[in-house]
Short mmCIF file of C-alpha atoms in Angstrom, two decimals:
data_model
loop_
_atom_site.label_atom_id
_atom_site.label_comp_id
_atom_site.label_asym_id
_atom_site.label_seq_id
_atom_site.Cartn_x
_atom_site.Cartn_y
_atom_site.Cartn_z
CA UNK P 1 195.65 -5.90 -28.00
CA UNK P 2 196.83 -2.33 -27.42
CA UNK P 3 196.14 -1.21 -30.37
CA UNK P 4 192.83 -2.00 -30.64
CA UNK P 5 191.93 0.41 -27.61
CA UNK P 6 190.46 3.16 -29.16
CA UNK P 7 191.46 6.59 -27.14
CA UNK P 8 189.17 8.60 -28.35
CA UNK P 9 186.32 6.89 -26.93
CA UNK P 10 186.71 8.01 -23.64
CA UNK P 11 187.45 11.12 -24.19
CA UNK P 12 184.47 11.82 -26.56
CA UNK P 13 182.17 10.65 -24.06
CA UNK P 14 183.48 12.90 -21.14
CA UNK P 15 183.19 15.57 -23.39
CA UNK P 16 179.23 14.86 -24.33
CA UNK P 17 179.01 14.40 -20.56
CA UNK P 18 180.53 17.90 -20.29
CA UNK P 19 177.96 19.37 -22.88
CA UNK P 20 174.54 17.25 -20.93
CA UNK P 21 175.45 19.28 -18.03
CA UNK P 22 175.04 22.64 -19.66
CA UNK P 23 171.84 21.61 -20.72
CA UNK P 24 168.77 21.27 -18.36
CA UNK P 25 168.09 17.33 -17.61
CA UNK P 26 164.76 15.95 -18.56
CA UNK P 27 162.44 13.72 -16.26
CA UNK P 28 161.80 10.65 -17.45
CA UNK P 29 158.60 11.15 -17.19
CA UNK P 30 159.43 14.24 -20.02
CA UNK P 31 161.39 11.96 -22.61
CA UNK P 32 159.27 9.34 -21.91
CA UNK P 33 162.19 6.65 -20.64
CA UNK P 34 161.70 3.95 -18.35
CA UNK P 35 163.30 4.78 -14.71
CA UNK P 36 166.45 3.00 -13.95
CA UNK P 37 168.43 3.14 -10.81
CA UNK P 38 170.93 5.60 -10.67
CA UNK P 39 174.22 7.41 -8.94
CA UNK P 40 174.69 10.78 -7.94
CA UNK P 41 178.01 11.87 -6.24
CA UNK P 42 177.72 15.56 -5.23
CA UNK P 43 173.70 17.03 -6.01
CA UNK P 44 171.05 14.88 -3.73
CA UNK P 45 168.01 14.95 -5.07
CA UNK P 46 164.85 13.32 -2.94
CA UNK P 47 163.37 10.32 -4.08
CA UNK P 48 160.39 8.33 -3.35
CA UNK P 49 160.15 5.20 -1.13
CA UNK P 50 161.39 2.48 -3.44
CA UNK P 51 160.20 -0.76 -1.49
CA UNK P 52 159.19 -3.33 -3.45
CA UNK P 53 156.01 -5.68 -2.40
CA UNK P 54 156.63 -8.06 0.65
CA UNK P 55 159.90 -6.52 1.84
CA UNK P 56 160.07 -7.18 5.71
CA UNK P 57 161.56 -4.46 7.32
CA UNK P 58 162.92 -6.15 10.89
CA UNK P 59 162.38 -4.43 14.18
CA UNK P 60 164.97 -2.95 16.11
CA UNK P 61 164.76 -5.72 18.81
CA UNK P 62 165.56 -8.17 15.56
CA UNK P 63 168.38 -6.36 14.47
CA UNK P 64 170.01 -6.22 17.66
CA UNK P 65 168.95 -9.68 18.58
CA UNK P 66 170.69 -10.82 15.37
CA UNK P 67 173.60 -9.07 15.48
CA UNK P 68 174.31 -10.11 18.95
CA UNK P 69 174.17 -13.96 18.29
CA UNK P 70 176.15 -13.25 15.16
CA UNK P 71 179.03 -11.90 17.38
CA UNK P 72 178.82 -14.41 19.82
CA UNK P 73 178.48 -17.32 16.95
CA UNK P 74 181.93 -15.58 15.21
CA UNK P 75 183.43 -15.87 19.11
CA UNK P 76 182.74 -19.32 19.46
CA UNK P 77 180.12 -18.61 22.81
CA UNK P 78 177.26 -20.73 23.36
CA UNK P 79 173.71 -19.41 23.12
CA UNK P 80 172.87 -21.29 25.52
CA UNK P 81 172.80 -20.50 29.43
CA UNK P 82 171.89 -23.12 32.05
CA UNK P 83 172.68 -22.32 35.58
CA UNK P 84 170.46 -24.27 38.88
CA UNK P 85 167.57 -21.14 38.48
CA UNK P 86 167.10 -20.69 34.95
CA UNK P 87 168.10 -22.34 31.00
CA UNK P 88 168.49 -19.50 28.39
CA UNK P 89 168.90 -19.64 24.53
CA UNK P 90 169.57 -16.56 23.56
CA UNK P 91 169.00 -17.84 19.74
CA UNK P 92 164.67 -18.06 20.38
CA UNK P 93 164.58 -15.46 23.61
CA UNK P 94 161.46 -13.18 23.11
CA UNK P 95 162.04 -9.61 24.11
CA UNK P 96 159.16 -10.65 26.79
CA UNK P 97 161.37 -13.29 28.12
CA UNK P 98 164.83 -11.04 28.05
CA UNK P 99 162.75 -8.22 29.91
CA UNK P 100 161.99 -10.83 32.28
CA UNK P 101 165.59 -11.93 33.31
CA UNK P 102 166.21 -8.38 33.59
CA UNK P 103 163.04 -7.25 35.78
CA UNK P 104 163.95 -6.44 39.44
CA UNK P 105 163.34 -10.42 40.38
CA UNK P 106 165.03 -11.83 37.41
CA UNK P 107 168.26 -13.66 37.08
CA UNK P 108 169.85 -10.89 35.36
CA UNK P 109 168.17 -8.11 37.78
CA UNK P 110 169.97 -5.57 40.02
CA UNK P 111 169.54 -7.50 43.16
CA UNK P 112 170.24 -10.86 41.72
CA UNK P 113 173.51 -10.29 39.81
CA UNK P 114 174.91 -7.86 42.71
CA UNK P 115 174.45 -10.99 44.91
CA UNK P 116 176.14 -13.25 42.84
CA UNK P 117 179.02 -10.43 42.54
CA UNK P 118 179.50 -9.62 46.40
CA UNK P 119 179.58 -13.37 47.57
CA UNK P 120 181.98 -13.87 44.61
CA UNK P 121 184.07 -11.29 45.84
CA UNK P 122 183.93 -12.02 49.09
CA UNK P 123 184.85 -15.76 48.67
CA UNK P 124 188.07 -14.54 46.29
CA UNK P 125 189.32 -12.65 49.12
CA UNK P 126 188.93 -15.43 51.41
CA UNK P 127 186.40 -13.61 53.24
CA UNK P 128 188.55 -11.25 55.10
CA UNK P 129 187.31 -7.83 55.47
CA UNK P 130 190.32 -6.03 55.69
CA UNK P 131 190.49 -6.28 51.56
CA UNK P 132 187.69 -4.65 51.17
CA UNK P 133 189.37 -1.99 49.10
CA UNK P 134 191.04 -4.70 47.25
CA UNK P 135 188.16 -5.82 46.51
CA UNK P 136 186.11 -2.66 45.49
CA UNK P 137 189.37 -1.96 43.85
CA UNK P 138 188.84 -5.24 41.07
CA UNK P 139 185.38 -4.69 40.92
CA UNK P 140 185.78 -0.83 39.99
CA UNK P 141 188.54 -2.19 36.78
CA UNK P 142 186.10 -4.66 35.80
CA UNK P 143 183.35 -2.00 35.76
CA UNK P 144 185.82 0.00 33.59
CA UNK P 145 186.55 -3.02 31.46
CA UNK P 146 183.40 -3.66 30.38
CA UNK P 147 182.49 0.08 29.81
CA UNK P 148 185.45 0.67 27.47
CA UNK P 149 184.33 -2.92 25.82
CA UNK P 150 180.58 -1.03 25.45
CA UNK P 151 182.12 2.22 23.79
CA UNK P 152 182.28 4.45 26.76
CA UNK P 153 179.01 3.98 28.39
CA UNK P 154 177.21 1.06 30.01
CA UNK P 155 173.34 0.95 30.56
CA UNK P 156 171.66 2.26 33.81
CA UNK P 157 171.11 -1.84 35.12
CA UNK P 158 174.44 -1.77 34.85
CA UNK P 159 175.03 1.82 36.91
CA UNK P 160 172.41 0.44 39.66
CA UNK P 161 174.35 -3.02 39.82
CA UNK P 162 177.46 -1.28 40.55
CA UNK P 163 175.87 0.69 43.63
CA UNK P 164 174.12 -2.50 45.18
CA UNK P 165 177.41 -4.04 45.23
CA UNK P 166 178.92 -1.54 46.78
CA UNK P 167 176.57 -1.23 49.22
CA UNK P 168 176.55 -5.01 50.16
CA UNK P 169 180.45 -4.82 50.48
CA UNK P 170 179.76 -1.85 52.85
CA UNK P 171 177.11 -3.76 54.56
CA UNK P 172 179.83 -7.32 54.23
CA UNK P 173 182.95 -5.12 56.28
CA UNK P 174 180.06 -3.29 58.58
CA UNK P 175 179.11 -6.54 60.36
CA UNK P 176 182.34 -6.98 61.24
CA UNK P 177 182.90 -3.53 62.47
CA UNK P 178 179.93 -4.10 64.89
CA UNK P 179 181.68 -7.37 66.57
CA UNK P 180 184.79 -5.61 67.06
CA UNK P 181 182.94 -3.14 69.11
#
């Protein structure tokens, strides 16, 4: 089979590609061709929009909506959320809906899910305000946790629902500052 490889093949057509590049391209429009994709690797030229007819182009939202139950899907988590206040499926959420569970009332909200953080807390320490630090201390790593899981940065919600709970843990060992006294 070797010998019917013919070497000079190859090496005739780099060399007529060597000698088109000397010489100034053509349109297609000028030699009259039909336009065919194409590949350049070095010189960008600027082309057109090439969108054919009834391409969807999905909102942001979408593609963030997507990719997020994609990850979840690949890590085996339901999409579905049912606590005593609220069911969620995050597979048909609206953005209305998800702006909703994150308003200041809503389930995911500041005051709601600093709540459910502090009397957590609280309750894992067996309620004993001396380890407050301790527990300011496992809140802060989990804080860092999730940051480092985000890429460095979490959202402001997130920022705001940090300093309510550390205000309610202030607030938790205060009370018990005032009984002492």
């Amino acid at each position: 089979m070797a010998d019917r490889i013919d070497t000079n093949y190859q090496k005739g057509t780099l060399q007529t590609q060597q000698q088109d590049q000397s010489q100034p391209r053509k349109t297609a429009a000028e030699t009259g061709a039909q336009v065919t994709d194409r590949v350049s690797l070095g010189n960008v030229e600027e082309t057109g929009e090439t969108y054919g007819p009834g391409l969807k182009v999905a909102s942001a939202y979408e593609l963030l909506r997507s990719l997020v139950i994609e990850t979840l899907q690949d890590q085996g988590v339901a999409l579905q959320v049912s606590t005593d206040e609220v069911d969620i499926d995050f597979a048909t959420m609206t953005p209305e809906e998800a702006q909703e569970l994150i308003s200041e009332d809503g389930y995911f909200g500041v005051e709601q899910t600093s709540d459910r953080i502090v009397d957590f807390a609280v309750n894992a320490f067996g309620n004993d305000p001396e380890r407050l630090q301790e527990m300011k201390d496992a809140i802060d790593q989990g804080f860092l946790e999730a940051q480092e899981a985000f890429g460095g940065a979490l959202p402001d919600i997130s920022r705001q629902t940090y300093e309510a709970i550390m205000d309610k843990l202030d607030a938790f060992a205060a009370q018990f500052e005032e009984s002492k006294e």
